[in-house]
Short mmCIF file of C-alpha atoms in Angstrom, two decimals:
data_model
loop_
_atom_site.label_atom_id
_atom_site.label_comp_id
_atom_site.label_asym_id
_atom_site.label_seq_id
_atom_site.Cartn_x
_atom_site.Cartn_y
_atom_site.Cartn_z
CA GLY Y 1 13.30 -14.83 -61.02
CA ASN Y 2 10.83 -13.54 -58.56
CA SER Y 3 11.51 -10.56 -56.46
CA VAL Y 4 9.96 -8.04 -54.00
CA THR Y 5 11.02 -4.53 -53.65
CA GLN Y 6 10.02 -2.50 -50.67
CA MET Y 7 11.10 0.88 -49.10
CA GLU Y 8 13.64 -0.08 -46.30
CA GLY Y 9 13.30 3.06 -44.16
CA PRO Y 10 13.36 3.69 -41.49
CA VAL Y 11 10.02 5.38 -42.01
CA THR Y 12 9.28 7.73 -39.07
CA LEU Y 13 5.85 9.21 -38.59
CA SER Y 14 3.87 11.00 -35.86
CA GLU Y 15 0.95 9.28 -34.19
CA GLU Y 16 -2.32 9.52 -36.13
CA ALA Y 17 -0.68 10.08 -39.46
CA PHE Y 18 -1.42 8.24 -42.64
CA LEU Y 19 0.83 5.48 -43.51
CA THR Y 20 1.85 4.11 -46.90
CA ILE Y 21 4.55 1.39 -47.36
CA ASN Y 22 5.17 0.65 -50.97
CA CYS Y 23 5.63 -2.82 -52.22
CA THR Y 24 6.24 -3.78 -55.77
CA TYR Y 25 6.97 -7.47 -57.20
CA THR Y 26 8.38 -9.28 -60.13
CA ALA Y 27 6.94 -12.68 -60.83
CA THR Y 28 6.69 -14.99 -63.84
CA GLY Y 29 2.97 -15.90 -63.04
CA TYR Y 30 0.20 -14.57 -60.71
CA PRO Y 31 1.48 -14.82 -57.16
CA SER Y 32 -0.34 -14.61 -53.81
CA LEU Y 33 0.71 -11.53 -51.83
CA PHE Y 34 1.31 -11.13 -48.18
CA TRP Y 35 2.40 -8.57 -45.40
CA TYR Y 36 4.07 -9.90 -42.35
CA VAL Y 37 4.91 -7.87 -39.26
CA GLN Y 38 7.81 -8.20 -36.71
CA TYR Y 39 7.27 -6.41 -33.48
CA PRO Y 40 10.41 -5.73 -31.49
CA GLY Y 41 11.83 -8.87 -29.91
CA GLU Y 42 9.52 -11.23 -31.74
CA GLY Y 43 9.21 -13.35 -34.87
CA LEU Y 44 7.18 -12.35 -37.90
CA GLN Y 45 3.48 -12.80 -37.85
CA LEU Y 46 1.01 -12.63 -40.71
CA LEU Y 47 -0.65 -9.33 -41.02
CA LEU Y 48 -2.82 -9.71 -44.22
CA LYS Y 49 -2.88 -11.56 -47.73
CA ALA Y 50 -4.48 -11.45 -51.01
CA THR Y 51 -4.68 -14.32 -53.47
CA LYS Y 52 -5.77 -12.73 -56.74
CA ALA Y 53 -5.86 -9.43 -58.55
CA ASP Y 54 -7.94 -6.72 -57.12
CA ASP Y 55 -8.41 -8.62 -53.85
CA LYS Y 56 -8.13 -6.35 -50.69
CA GLY Y 57 -6.40 -7.74 -47.61
CA SER Y 58 -7.08 -6.29 -44.35
CA ASN Y 59 -6.36 -6.60 -40.76
CA LYS Y 60 -5.88 -4.34 -37.54
CA GLY Y 61 -6.73 -1.26 -39.55
CA PHE Y 62 -4.11 -2.06 -42.34
CA GLU Y 63 -5.13 -2.57 -45.85
CA ALA Y 64 -3.37 -3.56 -49.02
CA THR Y 65 -4.93 -4.03 -52.74
CA TYR Y 66 -3.44 -6.53 -55.14
CA ARG Y 67 -2.85 -4.41 -58.26
CA LYS Y 68 -1.77 -6.51 -61.06
CA GLU Y 69 -1.56 -3.69 -63.65
CA THR Y 70 1.22 -2.03 -61.44
CA THR Y 71 2.41 -5.23 -59.81
CA SER Y 72 2.11 -3.62 -56.49
CA PHE Y 73 0.78 -4.28 -52.95
CA HIS Y 74 1.06 -1.19 -51.07
CA LEU Y 75 0.23 -1.30 -47.26
CA GLU Y 76 -1.88 1.48 -45.83
CA LYS Y 77 -3.32 2.61 -42.48
CA GLY Y 78 -5.40 5.70 -42.01
CA SER Y 79 -4.11 6.68 -38.44
CA VAL Y 80 -1.00 4.80 -37.07
CA GLN Y 81 -0.32 4.35 -33.37
CA VAL Y 82 2.85 3.93 -31.33
CA SER Y 83 2.06 0.33 -31.11
CA ASP Y 84 2.39 0.00 -34.89
CA SER Y 85 6.22 0.51 -34.59
CA ALA Y 86 7.59 -2.64 -36.14
CA VAL Y 87 9.42 -4.09 -39.21
CA TYR Y 88 7.08 -4.87 -42.11
CA PHE Y 89 7.77 -7.51 -44.78
CA CYS Y 90 6.15 -7.78 -48.17
CA ALA Y 91 6.11 -11.38 -49.66
CA LEU Y 92 4.96 -13.29 -52.60
CA ASN Y 93 4.27 -16.94 -53.27
CA LEU Y 94 3.97 -17.84 -57.06
CA TYR Y 95 1.95 -20.81 -56.58
CA SER Y 96 -1.38 -20.10 -54.81
CA GLY Y 97 -1.40 -23.68 -53.40
CA GLY Y 98 2.23 -23.92 -52.85
CA GLY Y 99 4.33 -24.40 -49.80
CA ALA Y 100 6.25 -21.72 -47.84
CA ASP Y 101 9.42 -22.72 -49.51
CA GLY Y 102 8.08 -20.79 -52.51
CA LEU Y 103 7.81 -17.55 -50.47
CA THR Y 104 10.00 -14.58 -51.61
CA PHE Y 105 10.21 -11.89 -48.92
CA GLY Y 106 11.28 -8.16 -49.35
CA LYS Y 107 14.11 -6.68 -47.20
CA GLY Y 108 11.70 -5.21 -44.67
CA THR Y 109 10.52 -1.76 -43.78
CA HIS Y 110 11.29 -0.41 -40.41
CA LEU Y 111 8.45 1.80 -39.18
CA ILE Y 112 8.76 4.15 -36.18
CA ILE Y 113 5.85 5.99 -34.75
CA GLN Y 114 6.48 8.93 -32.32
CA PRO Y 115 3.99 9.95 -29.84
CA ASP F 1 -0.74 -19.63 -26.67
CA VAL F 2 2.93 -20.19 -27.64
CA LYS F 3 3.01 -22.19 -30.96
CA VAL F 4 6.58 -22.20 -32.15
CA THR F 5 9.47 -22.12 -29.56
CA GLN F 6 13.05 -21.58 -30.04
CA SER F 7 14.70 -22.73 -26.87
CA SER F 8 17.84 -20.34 -27.23
CA ARG F 9 17.03 -16.56 -27.50
CA TYR F 10 20.68 -15.49 -27.41
CA LEU F 11 23.76 -17.46 -27.93
CA VAL F 12 27.40 -16.60 -28.04
CA LYS F 13 29.90 -19.12 -29.57
CA ARG F 14 33.42 -19.48 -30.81
CA THR F 15 34.56 -20.17 -34.31
CA GLY F 16 34.78 -23.71 -35.02
CA GLU F 17 32.25 -24.63 -32.29
CA LYS F 18 29.31 -26.95 -33.25
CA VAL F 19 26.01 -25.15 -32.51
CA PHE F 20 22.61 -26.63 -32.23
CA LEU F 21 19.46 -24.35 -32.51
CA GLU F 22 16.45 -26.08 -31.50
CA CYS F 23 12.74 -25.39 -32.56
CA VAL F 24 9.50 -27.08 -31.40
CA GLN F 25 5.94 -26.57 -32.56
CA ASP F 26 2.81 -27.55 -30.92
CA MET F 27 0.31 -27.09 -33.93
CA ASP F 28 0.92 -30.56 -35.43
CA HIS F 29 2.25 -28.76 -38.58
CA GLU F 30 3.70 -30.95 -41.22
CA ASN F 31 6.24 -28.28 -42.57
CA MET F 32 8.85 -26.55 -40.80
CA PHE F 33 11.50 -24.02 -41.92
CA TRP F 34 14.72 -22.29 -40.83
CA TYR F 35 15.47 -18.76 -41.92
CA ARG F 36 18.29 -16.39 -41.19
CA GLN F 37 17.42 -12.65 -41.03
CA ASP F 38 20.21 -10.01 -41.67
CA PRO F 39 19.91 -6.22 -41.90
CA GLY F 40 19.48 -5.20 -45.55
CA LEU F 41 19.19 -8.71 -46.63
CA GLY F 42 15.73 -9.61 -45.20
CA LEU F 43 14.95 -13.32 -44.71
CA ARG F 44 16.68 -16.11 -46.51
CA LEU F 45 15.60 -19.78 -46.38
CA ILE F 46 18.30 -22.09 -45.17
CA TYR F 47 16.50 -25.46 -44.97
CA PHE F 48 12.97 -26.81 -44.74
CA SER F 49 11.20 -30.06 -44.15
CA TYR F 50 7.79 -31.52 -45.17
CA ASP F 51 7.97 -34.62 -43.02
CA VAL F 52 9.95 -36.46 -40.39
CA LYS F 53 13.32 -37.48 -41.55
CA MET F 54 12.95 -35.53 -44.58
CA LYS F 55 14.88 -32.25 -45.35
CA GLU F 56 15.25 -30.03 -48.50
CA LYS F 57 17.83 -27.32 -49.16
CA GLY F 58 16.73 -23.77 -49.21
CA ASP F 59 18.42 -20.85 -50.89
CA ILE F 60 21.62 -20.67 -48.46
CA PRO F 61 22.14 -24.10 -47.05
CA GLU F 62 26.09 -24.06 -47.19
CA GLY F 63 27.55 -24.40 -43.64
CA TYR F 64 24.29 -25.75 -42.11
CA SER F 65 22.54 -29.06 -41.74
CA VAL F 66 19.10 -29.94 -40.13
CA SER F 67 17.53 -32.85 -38.26
CA ARG F 68 13.89 -33.75 -38.04
CA GLU F 69 13.55 -36.93 -35.96
CA LYS F 70 9.93 -35.90 -34.71
CA LYS F 71 7.11 -34.09 -36.29
CA GLU F 72 7.25 -31.26 -33.68
CA ARG F 73 11.01 -30.79 -33.62
CA PHE F 74 13.24 -29.26 -36.18
CA SER F 75 16.87 -28.47 -35.37
CA LEU F 76 19.50 -26.44 -37.20
CA ILE F 77 23.16 -27.56 -36.96
CA LEU F 78 26.11 -25.44 -37.52
CA GLU F 79 28.88 -28.06 -37.83
CA SER F 80 31.75 -25.62 -37.53
CA ALA F 81 30.57 -22.05 -36.68
CA SER F 82 32.19 -19.10 -38.51
CA THR F 83 31.71 -15.45 -37.97
CA ASN F 84 29.83 -14.91 -41.21
CA GLN F 85 27.07 -17.08 -39.51
CA THR F 86 26.44 -14.33 -36.93
CA SER F 87 22.88 -13.58 -37.43
CA MET F 88 19.13 -13.84 -36.17
CA TYR F 89 17.74 -17.40 -36.92
CA LEU F 90 14.00 -17.72 -37.31
CA CYS F 91 12.25 -21.14 -37.20
CA ALA F 92 8.65 -21.34 -38.70
CA SER F 93 6.10 -23.91 -39.42
CA THR F 94 2.94 -24.26 -41.80
CA GLY F 95 0.01 -26.55 -41.95
CA GLY F 96 -3.39 -27.08 -40.68
CA ALA F 97 -6.24 -24.66 -41.15
CA ALA F 98 -4.09 -21.82 -41.97
CA GLY F 99 -2.60 -23.58 -45.00
CA ALA F 100 0.59 -24.47 -46.61
CA ASN F 101 1.94 -20.93 -47.24
CA VAL F 102 1.10 -19.10 -44.08
CA LEU F 103 4.04 -19.16 -41.81
CA THR F 104 3.92 -19.26 -38.02
CA PHE F 105 7.35 -18.10 -36.66
CA GLY F 106 9.28 -18.47 -33.42
CA ALA F 107 10.71 -15.32 -31.57
CA GLY F 108 14.08 -16.12 -33.05
CA SER F 109 17.63 -17.07 -31.85
CA ARG F 110 20.34 -14.50 -32.06
CA LEU F 111 23.70 -16.10 -32.62
CA THR F 112 27.02 -14.29 -32.25
CA VAL F 113 30.08 -16.10 -33.36
CA LEU F 114 33.29 -14.72 -31.95
#
């Protein structure tokens, strides 16, 4: 079946550090890939997405590139801020036009940024 | 700006009680979903609905039911709450310009069953 593996953390960094959160996936086809973020006390919200190989999603200084050869979608940010502290979820949807019932989520990575 | 509203943020119930979790969205989305979120397990889909009066089982429907009498409202029902249903419950919807696979979530309902 389809699955998403990501580092669970917590990941603790100092402000302005470089961030990488690894995400790898297993899927029987060519999925769309997503990063969602959950700030404290809130629901999840879409951070970025990529729908085909070599696509780069970006938003709020975060980037992730769809790497088919390594089945990965690692999240990066050049200089993190305290306000980036949150839980980050990697997800895939096997069918690019499919509904959200086809979404498979990773277990989430808790990121803590210290001033 | 609020788009998906879960009426109860925190609930404490006793084993065997019937529990209703309400969710309302104001985006005219066709599709609505209920997930539960547990530490170390991530998000798991309980039920979803693609239309009024329509429901489909997700990955973990046991012990739950749902109701969708109006397009904007999707209710999760625990007929007889048990302690293993203590969790964070997240409602979400999709549709419109964002597309069918981009979820808009509510803030969550944290349920404790004693």
